[in-house]
Short mmCIF file of C-alpha atoms in Angstrom, two decimals:
data_model
loop_
_atom_site.label_atom_id
_atom_site.label_comp_id
_atom_site.label_asym_id
_atom_site.label_seq_id
_atom_site.Cartn_x
_atom_site.Cartn_y
_atom_site.Cartn_z
CA MET A 1 10.01 -3.38 6.22
CA THR A 2 7.89 -6.44 4.99
CA GLU A 3 9.36 -9.24 7.44
CA PHE A 4 9.10 -6.74 10.36
CA TYR A 5 5.05 -5.75 9.59
CA VAL A 6 4.67 -9.41 9.91
CA SER A 7 6.50 -10.14 12.20
CA LEU A 8 4.59 -7.30 14.64
CA PHE A 9 0.89 -8.72 13.11
CA ILE A 10 2.13 -12.39 14.13
CA SER A 11 3.36 -11.23 17.41
CA ASN A 12 0.24 -8.67 18.05
CA VAL A 13 -1.55 -12.39 17.18
CA ALA A 14 0.46 -14.36 19.46
CA CYS A 15 -0.29 -12.59 22.43
CA HIS A 16 -4.15 -13.11 22.20
CA LEU A 17 -3.61 -16.60 21.75
CA SER A 18 -0.94 -17.19 24.43
CA PRO A 19 -2.17 -19.57 26.07
CA THR A 20 -2.69 -21.72 23.16
CA PHE A 21 0.88 -21.21 22.36
CA ASP A 22 2.00 -22.11 25.72
CA ASN A 23 2.03 -25.70 25.22
CA ILE A 24 4.02 -25.41 21.80
CA PRO A 25 7.36 -26.15 22.11
CA SER A 26 9.28 -23.05 20.08
CA LYS A 27 11.72 -25.08 18.61
CA LYS A 28 8.32 -26.54 16.35
CA ILE A 29 6.96 -23.63 15.08
CA VAL A 30 7.67 -22.84 11.42
CA PRO A 31 6.38 -19.26 9.92
CA THR A 32 4.29 -19.76 6.95
CA PRO A 33 4.96 -18.02 3.61
CA ILE A 34 3.26 -14.88 3.40
CA GLU A 35 2.78 -15.81 -0.30
CA LYS A 36 0.19 -18.24 1.15
CA ASP A 37 -1.16 -16.91 4.61
CA VAL A 38 -2.20 -12.82 3.24
CA SER A 39 -4.78 -11.44 5.81
CA LEU A 40 -7.35 -11.00 4.08
CA VAL A 41 -9.47 -8.74 6.39
CA SER A 42 -8.69 -4.82 5.44
CA ARG A 43 -9.11 -2.17 8.55
CA THR A 44 -12.06 -0.51 8.85
CA GLY A 45 -13.24 2.89 10.36
CA ARG A 46 -11.40 5.88 10.88
CA ASP A 47 -10.81 5.58 15.06
CA LEU A 48 -7.03 4.98 14.84
CA GLN A 49 -6.63 7.46 12.03
CA ARG A 50 -4.27 10.48 12.18
CA TYR A 51 -5.34 14.07 11.29
CA ASN A 52 -2.22 17.14 11.76
CA THR A 53 -2.92 20.02 13.53
CA ALA A 54 -4.96 21.90 11.10
CA GLY A 55 -7.19 18.75 10.59
CA TYR A 56 -5.99 17.11 8.14
CA ARG A 57 -5.83 13.53 7.33
CA GLN A 58 -3.26 11.87 7.12
CA VAL A 59 -3.19 9.05 3.78
CA VAL A 60 -0.09 7.07 2.51
CA GLY A 61 0.01 5.15 -0.47
CA CYS A 62 2.91 3.75 -2.40
CA VAL A 63 3.26 3.72 -6.39
CA PRO A 64 4.25 -0.33 -6.83
CA TYR A 65 6.17 -0.79 -9.87
CA ARG A 66 8.50 -3.94 -11.05
CA TYR A 67 10.63 -4.61 -14.15
CA LYS A 68 9.69 -6.33 -17.79
CA LYS A 69 11.20 -9.50 -17.84
CA HIS A 70 11.30 -8.93 -21.53
CA GLY A 71 11.62 -5.47 -22.19
CA GLY A 72 14.76 -4.37 -21.33
CA GLY A 73 14.32 -3.62 -17.91
CA GLU A 74 11.20 -1.18 -19.32
CA ILE A 75 9.45 0.20 -15.70
CA GLU A 76 5.61 -1.01 -15.06
CA VAL A 77 3.32 0.14 -12.56
CA LEU A 78 0.38 -1.47 -10.57
CA LEU A 79 -3.08 0.48 -10.86
CA ILE A 80 -6.40 -0.40 -9.08
CA SER A 81 -9.46 0.35 -10.12
CA ALA A 82 -11.42 2.94 -7.63
CA GLN A 83 -13.96 0.92 -5.29
CA LYS A 84 -17.53 -0.40 -6.71
CA LYS A 85 -18.63 3.16 -6.83
CA GLY A 86 -16.00 4.93 -8.30
CA LYS A 87 -14.54 4.95 -11.61
CA GLY A 88 -10.75 5.46 -12.90
CA MET A 89 -8.18 3.45 -11.65
CA LEU A 90 -5.66 5.22 -9.13
CA LEU A 91 -1.95 4.16 -6.73
CA PRO A 92 -3.02 1.80 -4.00
CA LYS A 93 -3.29 4.46 -0.88
CA GLY A 94 -5.67 4.37 2.63
CA GLY A 95 -5.20 5.97 6.59
CA TRP A 96 -2.07 6.56 8.25
CA GLU A 97 -3.15 4.69 11.54
CA ILE A 98 -1.57 6.49 15.28
CA ASP A 99 -0.35 2.93 15.72
CA GLU A 100 2.11 2.18 13.29
CA SER A 101 4.46 4.14 11.71
CA ILE A 102 4.45 5.60 8.31
CA GLU A 103 6.29 2.92 6.36
CA GLU A 104 4.06 -0.29 7.85
CA ALA A 105 0.70 1.90 7.08
CA ALA A 106 2.11 2.30 3.04
CA LEU A 107 2.80 -1.19 3.00
CA ARG A 108 -0.55 -2.36 4.67
CA GLU A 109 -2.83 0.01 2.46
CA THR A 110 -0.54 -1.55 -0.83
CA ILE A 111 -1.24 -5.21 0.64
CA GLU A 112 -4.80 -4.78 1.49
CA GLU A 113 -5.91 -2.67 -2.23
CA ALA A 114 -3.42 -4.16 -4.55
CA GLY A 115 -2.63 -7.31 -2.95
CA VAL A 116 1.69 -6.93 -3.24
CA THR A 117 4.45 -6.49 -0.93
CA GLY A 118 8.18 -5.65 -1.70
CA HIS A 119 10.70 -3.22 -1.07
CA LEU A 120 9.71 -0.06 0.65
CA GLU A 121 11.85 3.08 -0.83
CA GLU A 122 12.15 6.82 0.61
CA SER A 123 9.63 8.54 0.37
CA LEU A 124 8.53 10.42 -2.75
CA GLY A 125 7.10 13.59 -0.74
CA LYS A 126 3.68 15.18 0.17
CA TRP A 127 0.42 16.63 -1.38
CA GLN A 128 -2.53 18.13 -0.12
CA TYR A 129 -5.33 17.09 -1.87
CA LYS A 130 -9.46 17.98 -1.01
CA SER A 131 -11.33 14.70 -0.44
CA LYS A 132 -14.18 14.32 -3.42
CA ARG A 133 -16.58 12.53 -0.81
CA HIS A 134 -15.91 14.24 1.86
CA THR A 135 -14.46 17.46 1.08
CA MET A 136 -11.88 17.85 3.82
CA ILE A 137 -8.17 18.23 3.09
CA HIS A 138 -6.03 15.45 3.20
CA ASP A 139 -1.89 15.16 3.40
CA GLY A 140 -0.92 12.39 0.66
CA TYR A 141 2.25 10.75 1.75
CA MET A 142 4.27 8.42 -1.37
CA PHE A 143 6.34 5.94 -1.35
CA PRO A 144 7.78 4.10 -4.67
CA LEU A 145 7.37 0.48 -4.18
CA LEU A 146 9.90 -2.37 -6.06
CA VAL A 147 7.31 -5.02 -6.00
CA SER A 148 8.29 -8.38 -4.74
CA GLN A 149 5.17 -10.66 -4.13
CA GLN A 150 2.19 -10.35 -5.35
CA PHE A 151 -0.67 -12.32 -4.07
CA GLU A 152 -3.41 -14.32 -5.88
CA ARG A 153 -6.17 -13.45 -3.06
CA TRP A 154 -5.57 -10.22 -0.91
CA PRO A 155 -8.20 -8.13 1.24
CA GLU A 156 -9.97 -6.20 -1.44
CA ALA A 157 -9.60 -8.44 -4.09
CA ASP A 158 -13.11 -8.60 -4.75
CA ILE A 159 -13.86 -5.03 -4.67
CA ARG A 160 -11.36 -3.34 -6.84
CA GLN A 161 -8.98 -5.07 -10.43
CA ARG A 162 -5.20 -4.77 -10.52
CA LYS A 163 -3.55 -3.81 -14.09
CA TRP A 164 0.06 -3.51 -14.95
CA VAL A 165 0.48 -0.85 -16.89
CA SER A 166 3.81 1.30 -18.83
CA LEU A 167 5.04 4.46 -17.23
CA SER A 168 2.61 6.55 -19.86
CA GLU A 169 -0.51 4.32 -19.63
CA ALA A 170 -0.16 5.18 -15.74
CA ILE A 171 0.03 8.87 -15.97
CA GLU A 172 -3.14 8.66 -18.58
CA LEU A 173 -5.09 6.34 -16.35
CA CYS A 174 -4.22 7.56 -12.82
CA GLN A 175 -7.98 9.84 -12.35
CA ASN A 176 -6.08 11.51 -9.30
CA SER A 177 -4.21 15.02 -10.50
CA TRP A 178 -2.35 14.26 -6.73
CA MET A 179 -1.39 10.92 -7.81
CA ARG A 180 0.02 11.72 -11.44
CA GLU A 181 2.03 14.16 -9.84
CA ALA A 182 3.58 11.56 -7.23
CA LEU A 183 3.74 9.28 -10.42
CA GLU A 184 5.57 12.16 -12.22
CA ALA A 185 8.07 12.92 -9.32
CA PHE A 186 8.49 8.45 -9.45
CA ILE A 187 9.19 9.09 -13.07
CA ASN A 188 12.07 11.67 -12.57
CA ARG A 189 13.62 9.99 -9.58
CA LYS A 190 14.37 6.64 -11.52
CA CYS A 191 15.35 8.77 -14.18
CA GLN A 192 18.17 10.33 -12.64
CA THR A 193 18.91 6.96 -11.35
CA ASN A 194 19.25 5.16 -14.60
#
């Protein structure tokens, strides 16, 4: 998924810069490793936001996880802080837009908010929840993401902190009940697999 998203991003940029790229022989173009070159701009606005037929905003996110190096295969989850005005910790998530697949949206939101990417797994499910700020209903879809890359700089690094925690800490620290339910679904899946 990540390679597809990066290729899509590069091809969209190349379309806008085609006069610049016309004079460069194709054999000399070398892709830049994503660890050193991730876009530092988050998408903003809701012009492309998806809504279902009932008017519910479509939101997608990830449960970013990794296996501890020196912990016998114990799982850690990456939580992020709410934006400056918010309190508590949560999972990365945001709006699913009409110009991307649900998987692309999940990866994009996780890079923007948490500064990580990796292997996206099968969806954990869908939850409905009420927005605290706008009193509207959202459909929230969550995916497990086995993290393979963690960036030093990412789009929302100035407004968010991130923290690797144990599964029990994640359940305790996560401020949103629907995200705790997604974490429980993640834990149940991983326990069945192991």
